[in-house]
Amino acid sequence: MIKWKEMSELHAVSKLEKILKKWFGVEVFYTDIHYKIRSDHMQANYEIKNHFMKIQKEMKFGHEYIEQDIEKTTEMMIAKEGGHTTMYDAFFPHVKGFASKVVFENEYLGTVFVYPFVTESFTAENAKETTKKLVECGVIEAEALAAVEQLKKMSINDIEYCKELVKLVAYEIETFHEEISKREERILALNSELGEKYRYHSMIGKSKKMQQIYNLLEKISSSESSVFIQGENGTGKELVAKAVHYYSPRKDNMFLAVNCSAFNDNLLDSELFGHVKGAFTGAVKDKKGLFEMAHGGTLFLDEIGDTSLSMQVKLLRVLQEGTYLPVGSTSPKKADVRIIVATNRNLKEMMANGEFREDLFYRINVINIHLPPLRDRKEDIPLLVDHFLEKRCAEAGLPTKLMSKKCMERFFDFNWPGNVRELENEIERLVVLSGHEKTITPELLSSRLLESAEDKGPSANMAITSSGNLKRAMEELERVMIREGLRRCNYNKSQLAKELGISRASLIMKVEKYELDKRKKVENE
Ligand SMILES: Nc1ncnc2c1ncn2[C@@H]1O[C@H](COP(=O)(O)OP(=O)(O)O)[C@@H](O)[C@H]1O
Ligand SMILES: [Mg+2]
């Protein structure tokens, strides 16, 4: 829908309106898709400049004549292919107007009208006819004469020019409407993205990366396909698997998880597929496997990268044929299980080394979810810290504690090799150690986090440099920037010198000054 009010306030549009009024003495008004006038022209207190239209507005059936013109013209225009701007004949003989369609994405949105005028060939005889019609409609003759007298006589050039301007008004409206709808779309998209999505099932996180994962999970919630989850340890792979299950049509059946790396081949075989009595020593009775127990539900195979090639063949068979053999049995069983697998290993690399079967990979890799490490979504840290603090304190029967600002800074600066699991453990530890203190202070942090503070990046140092000796602080900043830079550039000094905007020679001098040479570093370690 076009916001006509806003449109007529547009600078370009109001400018064009003024030009049209001034040069041709016409009125410019708009109609919507229902052919209703959306400008103020027909409102009682709106003063129409053009005398002819003004008396028409004031006379008894004037509105109806205008409306009739609008309807007739618009219908004609819509029926006509192409040619968006048309000159039309009004209800009063010889009187004309222009109409220009407003179209956006092939949709008709309204019309711009310019009214009234006559052509150059308008004779005294024609004028009489027009006046007569006005009088017939109840206008006093003198007034009718004056109004007709004032009608702009347009030359062929004027007509062309006027037509261009009307077209331009319509064009400006189209362009502005496009801008507005794009903006609204963007806002809508942003809102739905940013929305309330701080969590999905039991996953916490509001970073863009997590939002993308939530969106993907939402999309696949009703699908039956296998899901392949990749991510470092502690990034929440199992949480994702649970979220997939509990939001799927299988949610009322079992979700079972098995860590494939925790079993040797034979044990995993019997764990997954079950065994019959006497299948091996110790198999004193039939045992159901996870495939049977998870029937109708979901089976989460964690650390799939740690399975043997022969186990991979068996898994492939279940996925392809939907059947499996319990250990020691000869009659296959039917499986009705959705499979979700996860690994922190690089399966592509394993395939290249012949350690993982390609056919199984392609079978499980229908939907691929890559969980980002925590260091790549640091904006989630405060949220996770709050979440775990609340959880752990509640479990310990304590009021929720606060993390001091300094502590939070350490949490931010730390690299979290163990990801969310490590962060959770750290908080659990802090909750215990802080006893009845309400605020958690940095002395309690585990040495890993404290050490990392010495190893801090430039941003952490900036905070310290806000007081104290300037020269020392600058040197410290320089030292840290060079040290970090060297690591980043893999000790390529030419590259780093370029990045830092100093000469290679000067970088080498500084590296010596701060004893940041790789050789020395290695010796020190
Ligand atoms: N996004 C998250 N929100 C809340 N807790 C998380 C999140 N990601 C991981 N965790 C928690 O971290 C721990 C490790 O998660 P898990 O799913 O076992 O990781 P993975 O299987 O990738 O090693 C669990 O206690 C889990 O609850
Ligand atoms: Mg796990």
XYZ file of C-alpha atoms and ligand atoms in Angstrom:
553
model
C 0.000 0.000 0.000
C 1.228 3.436 -0.885
C 1.433 6.033 1.848
C 0.020 8.856 -0.241
C 0.300 11.423 2.483
C 4.018 10.786 2.789
C 4.370 10.812 -0.975
C 2.953 14.297 -1.478
C 5.347 15.514 1.198
C 8.305 14.153 -0.721
C 10.591 16.898 -1.820
C 10.815 15.807 -5.442
C 7.089 15.219 -5.706
C 6.058 18.490 -4.123
C 8.546 20.313 -6.325
C 7.089 18.712 -9.441
C 3.586 19.517 -8.251
C 4.543 23.152 -7.860
C 6.010 23.271 -11.344
C 2.917 21.697 -12.839
C 0.656 24.121 -11.001
C 2.730 27.145 -11.885
C 3.355 26.425 -15.536
C 0.117 24.809 -16.531
C -2.286 26.032 -13.826
C -3.393 22.453 -13.220
C -4.064 20.488 -10.022
C -2.172 17.316 -9.168
C -3.942 14.636 -7.184
C -3.663 10.933 -6.479
C -6.040 8.017 -6.493
C -5.558 4.606 -4.895
C -6.269 1.153 -6.306
C -9.964 1.652 -5.548
C -9.953 4.854 -7.607
C -10.464 6.916 -4.448
C -8.818 10.304 -4.267
C -6.082 10.156 -1.654
C -4.930 13.754 -1.758
C -6.733 16.475 0.159
C -8.402 18.047 -2.876
C -11.926 17.009 -2.111
C -11.775 17.914 1.550
C -13.899 20.892 2.558
C -11.068 23.089 3.814
C -8.633 22.411 0.966
C -8.309 25.386 -1.306
C -8.045 24.434 -4.951
C -6.148 27.018 -6.986
C -7.443 26.054 -10.394
C -10.682 27.896 -10.879
C -12.327 25.321 -13.117
C -11.744 22.465 -10.690
C -12.668 24.665 -7.770
C -16.153 25.483 -9.074
C -16.552 21.872 -10.027
C -15.779 20.859 -6.446
C -18.282 23.406 -5.188
C -21.129 22.500 -7.529
C -23.763 19.970 -6.685
C -22.622 16.964 -8.697
C -19.048 18.161 -9.248
C -17.514 15.383 -7.178
C -19.367 12.770 -9.123
C -18.156 14.127 -12.459
C -14.591 14.018 -11.247
C -15.013 10.526 -9.837
C -16.586 9.381 -13.075
C -13.628 10.774 -15.028
C -11.216 9.035 -12.715
C -12.943 5.705 -13.019
C -13.272 5.832 -16.786
C -9.685 6.922 -17.278
C -8.178 4.451 -14.858
C -10.067 1.552 -16.354
C -8.926 2.524 -19.800
C -5.372 2.865 -18.619
C -5.276 -0.448 -16.833
C -6.734 -2.223 -19.852
C -4.071 -0.704 -22.054
C -0.710 -2.431 -22.301
C 2.371 -0.284 -21.826
C 1.974 3.515 -22.066
C 1.684 4.449 -18.447
C 0.700 8.047 -19.034
C -2.450 9.023 -20.882
C -4.258 12.190 -21.815
C -7.961 11.779 -21.200
C -11.240 13.544 -21.989
C -13.074 14.815 -18.954
C -16.815 14.942 -18.391
C -16.939 18.571 -19.581
C -16.521 18.870 -23.344
C -12.996 19.709 -24.605
C -11.581 19.651 -21.078
C -8.670 17.264 -20.624
C -6.431 15.745 -18.019
C -3.410 13.512 -17.663
C -3.210 10.272 -15.759
C -0.118 8.252 -14.966
C -0.160 4.781 -13.473
C 1.935 4.000 -10.416
C 3.226 0.469 -10.712
C 5.568 -1.433 -8.417
C 6.716 -4.974 -9.113
C 3.994 -5.327 -11.746
C 1.356 -4.346 -9.264
C -0.939 -1.401 -9.903
C -0.828 0.860 -6.874
C -2.674 3.984 -7.923
C -2.728 6.895 -10.326
C -1.399 10.426 -10.503
C -3.890 12.847 -12.088
C -3.289 16.273 -13.549
C -6.418 18.281 -14.308
C -7.792 20.340 -16.064
C -6.564 21.936 -19.294
C -7.507 22.304 -22.956
C -5.482 21.964 -26.121
C -4.238 24.674 -28.394
C -7.056 23.978 -30.829
C -9.640 25.009 -28.231
C -11.794 27.545 -30.120
C -14.199 30.227 -28.962
C -16.936 27.894 -30.137
C -15.558 25.096 -27.913
C -15.372 27.492 -25.000
C -19.049 28.282 -25.405
C -19.909 24.574 -25.327
C -17.886 24.011 -22.163
C -19.437 27.023 -20.462
C -22.892 25.870 -21.465
C -22.308 22.510 -19.840
C -21.163 24.151 -16.613
C -24.270 26.332 -16.585
C -26.424 23.272 -17.180
C -24.831 21.769 -14.111
C -25.907 24.772 -12.049
C -22.943 27.166 -12.227
C -23.674 30.898 -12.633
C -22.823 31.930 -16.181
C -20.336 34.676 -15.277
C -18.432 32.314 -13.033
C -18.466 29.566 -15.667
C -17.134 31.955 -18.280
C -14.327 33.094 -16.016
C -13.356 29.509 -15.184
C -13.256 28.413 -18.813
C -11.320 31.539 -19.683
C -8.609 30.548 -17.219
C -8.127 27.014 -18.543
C -4.576 26.567 -19.791
C -4.369 26.129 -23.559
C -1.581 23.669 -24.093
C 0.504 23.609 -27.235
C 1.796 20.291 -28.554
C 5.078 21.078 -26.845
C 3.331 21.908 -23.580
C 1.465 18.622 -23.750
C 4.653 16.664 -24.266
C 6.355 18.509 -21.475
C 3.451 18.227 -19.077
C 3.170 14.533 -19.834
C 6.829 14.034 -18.977
C 6.382 15.812 -15.684
C 3.336 13.729 -14.730
C 5.286 10.619 -15.588
C 8.092 11.871 -13.419
C 5.765 12.326 -10.447
C 4.576 8.725 -10.846
C 8.158 7.575 -11.218
C 9.258 9.402 -8.074
C 6.432 7.783 -6.151
C 7.380 4.347 -7.458
C 10.998 4.823 -6.513
C 10.180 6.098 -3.067
C 7.722 3.299 -2.503
C 10.390 0.824 -3.476
C 12.775 2.406 -0.990
C 10.188 2.262 1.756
C 9.206 -1.323 1.143
C 12.837 -2.383 0.960
C 13.487 -0.609 4.213
C 10.468 -2.228 5.820
C 11.546 -5.617 4.531
C 14.985 -5.049 5.972
C 13.567 -4.027 9.305
C 11.269 -7.042 9.313
C 14.105 -9.362 8.407
C 16.317 -7.848 11.071
C 13.610 -8.071 13.675
C 12.919 -11.677 12.945
C 16.634 -12.358 13.016
C 17.364 -10.498 16.176
C 13.959 -11.302 17.643
C 13.804 -12.990 20.991
C 16.169 -15.693 19.856
C 18.467 -15.818 22.814
C 17.929 -19.522 23.013
C 16.684 -22.493 21.072
C 15.564 -25.455 23.128
C 18.345 -25.526 25.728
C 20.946 -23.773 23.620
C 21.934 -20.282 24.657
C 23.439 -17.629 22.424
C 22.426 -14.543 20.520
C 25.381 -14.191 18.185
C 24.728 -14.052 14.470
C 26.313 -17.479 14.133
C 23.952 -19.033 16.660
C 20.962 -17.268 15.089
C 21.874 -18.888 11.804
C 21.967 -22.265 13.495
C 18.578 -21.681 15.123
C 17.131 -20.739 11.746
C 18.540 -23.865 10.165
C 17.260 -26.042 13.015
C 13.833 -24.511 12.683
C 13.801 -25.244 8.970
C 14.732 -28.882 9.393
C 12.515 -29.525 12.396
C 9.930 -31.481 10.452
C 12.367 -33.360 8.219
C 13.466 -36.963 8.676
C 16.899 -36.649 7.148
C 20.095 -37.584 8.865
C 21.928 -34.737 10.505
C 25.650 -34.335 10.694
C 26.978 -32.060 13.422
C 30.541 -30.843 13.366
C 32.296 -28.819 15.993
C 35.081 -28.777 18.530
C 34.643 -30.414 21.906
C 32.219 -28.651 24.169
C 30.559 -26.554 21.496
C 27.163 -28.079 22.200
C 26.856 -30.833 19.614
C 24.748 -32.965 21.909
C 22.472 -30.025 22.689
C 21.885 -29.565 18.977
C 21.063 -33.230 18.574
C 18.537 -32.997 21.397
C 17.010 -29.851 19.984
C 16.594 -31.598 16.623
C 14.871 -34.525 18.299
C 12.631 -32.630 20.694
C 11.356 -30.316 17.981
C 10.760 -33.155 15.506
C 7.703 -35.346 14.985
C 9.648 -38.092 16.810
C 9.750 -36.103 20.029
C 7.391 -38.454 21.898
C 9.714 -41.379 21.365
C 13.194 -41.926 22.742
C 16.302 -39.859 22.187
C 19.304 -42.074 22.832
C 22.931 -41.066 22.641
C 25.960 -43.254 22.279
C 29.566 -42.231 22.319
C 31.148 -44.433 19.673
C 34.676 -43.833 20.958
C 33.803 -45.326 24.348
C 33.439 -48.884 22.993
C 35.620 -51.307 21.169
C 34.220 -52.692 17.954
C 32.542 -55.779 19.390
C 30.966 -53.962 22.279
C 29.694 -51.163 20.070
C 28.217 -53.760 17.762
C 26.197 -55.338 20.530
C 25.396 -51.945 22.086
C 23.915 -50.659 18.867
C 22.326 -53.752 17.405
C 21.828 -55.965 20.469
C 22.717 -59.628 20.633
C 21.049 -62.985 21.015
C 21.619 -65.380 23.846
C 24.819 -67.313 23.379
C 26.231 -65.011 20.702
C 29.435 -64.829 22.677
C 30.715 -65.847 26.082
C 28.760 -63.913 28.628
C 25.743 -63.411 26.404
C 23.466 -65.242 28.778
C 20.281 -63.745 27.396
C 18.970 -61.666 24.487
C 19.846 -58.003 24.747
C 18.099 -55.187 22.945
C 20.335 -52.780 21.076
C 19.996 -49.001 20.928
C 18.436 -49.214 17.470
C 15.623 -51.268 18.924
C 15.217 -49.125 22.024
C 15.159 -45.916 20.008
C 12.542 -47.329 17.636
C 10.379 -44.431 16.435
C 12.808 -42.006 17.988
C 16.285 -40.612 17.422
C 19.709 -42.127 17.887
C 22.650 -39.810 18.386
C 25.958 -41.342 17.386
C 28.616 -39.154 18.939
C 32.247 -39.312 17.812
C 31.299 -41.136 14.632
C 34.820 -40.422 13.399
C 36.122 -42.941 15.906
C 34.252 -45.931 14.464
C 36.056 -48.688 12.615
C 35.590 -49.237 8.906
C 33.666 -52.460 9.530
C 31.290 -50.657 11.894
C 30.861 -47.985 9.216
C 29.693 -50.668 6.798
C 27.060 -51.824 9.279
C 25.861 -48.289 9.887
C 25.655 -47.698 6.165
C 23.455 -50.776 5.815
C 21.011 -49.516 8.436
C 20.860 -46.152 6.762
C 20.419 -47.580 3.286
C 18.245 -50.597 3.852
C 16.704 -49.818 7.210
C 17.710 -53.242 8.567
C 20.378 -54.599 10.907
C 21.490 -57.892 12.405
C 21.772 -58.341 16.176
C 25.044 -60.027 17.082
C 24.703 -63.766 16.670
C 21.344 -63.525 14.920
C 20.493 -64.481 11.376
C 17.162 -62.692 11.063
C 17.501 -59.000 10.292
C 15.486 -56.459 12.225
C 13.812 -53.380 10.844
C 15.058 -50.036 12.066
C 12.886 -46.956 12.375
C 15.329 -44.497 13.795
C 16.434 -41.061 12.840
C 20.209 -40.844 12.919
C 22.128 -37.836 14.090
C 25.881 -38.082 14.098
C 28.566 -35.812 15.433
C 32.297 -35.549 15.388
C 35.038 -33.104 16.185
C 37.292 -34.753 13.644
C 37.759 -33.713 10.075
C 35.910 -36.431 8.170
C 36.991 -35.104 4.782
C 40.584 -35.544 5.767
C 39.806 -38.988 7.183
C 38.171 -39.966 3.894
C 41.238 -38.842 2.011
C 43.312 -41.085 4.302
C 40.937 -43.992 3.827
C 39.839 -43.891 7.461
C 36.255 -42.971 6.830
C 33.956 -44.414 4.188
C 32.896 -41.950 1.574
C 29.525 -43.633 0.986
C 28.674 -43.375 4.675
C 29.805 -39.771 4.750
C 27.495 -38.795 1.928
C 24.670 -40.725 3.532
C 24.945 -38.914 6.870
C 25.848 -35.553 5.470
C 22.322 -34.699 4.295
C 21.980 -31.825 6.723
C 25.234 -30.367 7.919
C 25.496 -28.197 11.012
C 28.769 -26.594 11.891
C 28.999 -25.348 15.456
C 31.362 -22.403 15.826
C 33.907 -22.456 18.664
C 33.234 -20.068 21.506
C 36.195 -17.849 20.596
C 34.418 -17.044 17.329
C 31.280 -15.874 19.058
C 32.527 -14.043 22.088
C 29.391 -11.930 22.166
C 27.653 -14.990 23.629
C 29.976 -15.141 26.630
C 28.061 -12.742 28.942
C 24.829 -14.557 28.205
C 26.375 -17.943 28.890
C 28.072 -16.686 32.049
C 24.753 -15.376 33.390
C 22.993 -18.557 32.407
C 25.453 -20.874 34.132
C 25.785 -18.621 37.177
C 22.057 -18.716 37.665
C 21.904 -22.448 37.099
C 24.810 -23.336 39.377
C 23.777 -20.980 42.157
C 20.245 -22.340 42.080
C 21.592 -25.880 42.276
C 23.749 -24.907 45.250
C 20.763 -23.198 46.897
C 22.490 -19.810 46.774
C 21.186 -16.472 45.556
C 22.515 -15.722 42.078
C 26.036 -14.351 42.264
C 27.539 -11.569 40.219
C 30.672 -11.732 38.126
C 32.949 -8.753 38.765
C 33.856 -6.628 35.773
C 37.510 -7.664 35.911
C 36.457 -11.277 36.005
C 34.236 -10.805 33.007
C 37.146 -9.207 31.144
C 39.204 -12.340 31.732
C 36.358 -14.449 30.471
C 36.334 -12.337 27.356
C 40.054 -12.463 26.757
C 40.430 -16.166 27.331
C 40.589 -18.345 24.272
C 38.338 -21.134 25.633
C 39.951 -24.168 23.982
C 37.323 -26.322 25.709
C 34.504 -24.055 24.585
C 31.189 -23.899 26.454
C 31.923 -26.993 28.524
C 35.097 -25.394 29.856
C 33.285 -22.143 30.575
C 30.575 -24.015 32.414
C 33.147 -25.899 34.498
C 34.942 -22.686 35.349
C 31.734 -21.157 36.604
C 30.850 -24.211 38.608
C 34.269 -23.949 40.244
C 33.868 -20.238 40.934
C 30.455 -20.701 42.484
C 31.879 -23.264 44.882
C 35.052 -21.295 45.700
C 33.300 -18.000 46.304
C 31.295 -19.517 49.153
C 28.890 -16.940 50.459
C 30.455 -13.992 48.641
C 27.961 -12.342 46.366
C 30.482 -11.175 43.793
C 33.031 -13.341 42.085
C 36.446 -11.668 41.938
C 39.448 -12.487 39.697
C 41.699 -14.038 42.417
C 39.421 -17.049 42.325
C 39.869 -17.658 38.630
C 41.722 -20.798 37.665
C 45.352 -20.316 36.730
C 44.632 -20.897 33.049
C 42.493 -17.805 32.906
C 44.902 -15.756 35.008
C 47.859 -16.786 32.901
C 45.964 -15.858 29.826
C 45.671 -12.371 31.294
C 49.462 -12.048 31.119
C 49.214 -13.279 27.603
C 46.572 -10.720 26.927
C 45.918 -9.160 23.565
C 46.313 -5.474 22.837
C 42.769 -4.614 23.871
C 43.294 -5.895 27.391
C 46.417 -3.815 27.640
C 44.683 -0.675 26.567
C 42.690 -0.751 29.767
C 45.879 -0.798 31.800
C 47.503 1.982 29.791
C 44.814 4.428 30.828
C 46.939 5.315 33.862
C 50.636 5.277 34.774
C 53.797 6.076 32.864
C 53.041 6.867 29.259
C 56.365 5.755 27.804
C 56.217 2.410 29.547
C 52.635 1.941 28.548
C 53.454 2.696 24.907
C 56.315 0.249 24.990
C 54.061 -2.365 26.488
C 51.481 -1.793 23.775
C 54.202 -1.948 21.134
C 55.536 -5.164 22.606
C 52.123 -6.815 22.678
C 51.204 -5.678 19.190
C 54.415 -7.011 17.765
C 54.204 -10.256 19.692
C 50.619 -10.871 18.605
C 51.412 -9.755 15.083
C 54.341 -12.141 14.808
C 52.130 -15.042 15.782
C 49.418 -13.949 13.423
C 51.833 -13.594 10.525
C 53.626 -16.791 11.391
C 56.815 -14.826 12.167
C 56.888 -13.344 8.694
C 58.539 -10.031 9.528
C 58.148 -8.419 6.113
C 54.426 -8.965 6.215
C 54.074 -7.716 9.760
C 56.210 -4.630 9.085
C 53.836 -3.805 6.245
C 50.808 -4.304 8.472
C 52.234 -2.165 11.246
C 53.338 0.505 8.812
C 57.008 0.438 9.835
C 60.144 -0.635 7.993
C 61.404 -4.182 8.239
C 64.658 -2.973 9.787
C 62.825 -1.061 12.461
C 60.636 -4.078 13.200
C 63.704 -6.281 13.589
C 65.207 -3.774 16.025
C 62.045 -3.765 18.072
C 61.824 -7.542 18.038
C 65.338 -7.659 19.503
C 64.583 -4.974 22.033
C 61.557 -6.856 23.333
C 63.206 -10.257 22.889
C 60.379 -11.527 20.782
C 62.436 -13.602 18.415
C 60.988 -16.985 17.659
C 64.216 -18.821 18.441
C 64.471 -17.217 21.838
C 60.825 -17.877 22.437
C 61.210 -21.543 21.655
C 64.234 -21.753 23.938
C 62.287 -20.105 26.717
C 59.501 -22.583 26.488
N 24.918 -22.939 23.359
C 24.913 -23.497 24.568
N 24.087 -23.071 25.518
C 24.084 -23.617 26.751
N 24.864 -24.610 27.108
C 25.715 -25.099 26.215
C 25.785 -24.573 24.886
N 26.704 -25.246 24.197
C 27.189 -26.154 25.049
N 26.597 -26.080 26.266
C 26.888 -26.890 27.448
O 28.243 -27.251 27.364
C 28.422 -28.609 27.674
C 28.986 -29.314 26.482
O 28.015 -29.441 25.486
P 27.924 -30.730 24.554
O 26.679 -30.640 23.773
O 28.152 -31.961 25.363
O 29.191 -30.449 23.643
P 29.902 -31.411 22.614
O 29.008 -32.592 22.416
O 30.054 -30.585 21.380
O 31.223 -31.747 23.203
C 27.060 -29.133 28.074
O 26.948 -29.102 29.473
C 26.100 -28.174 27.466
O 24.950 -28.073 28.227
Mg 29.798 -34.432 23.083
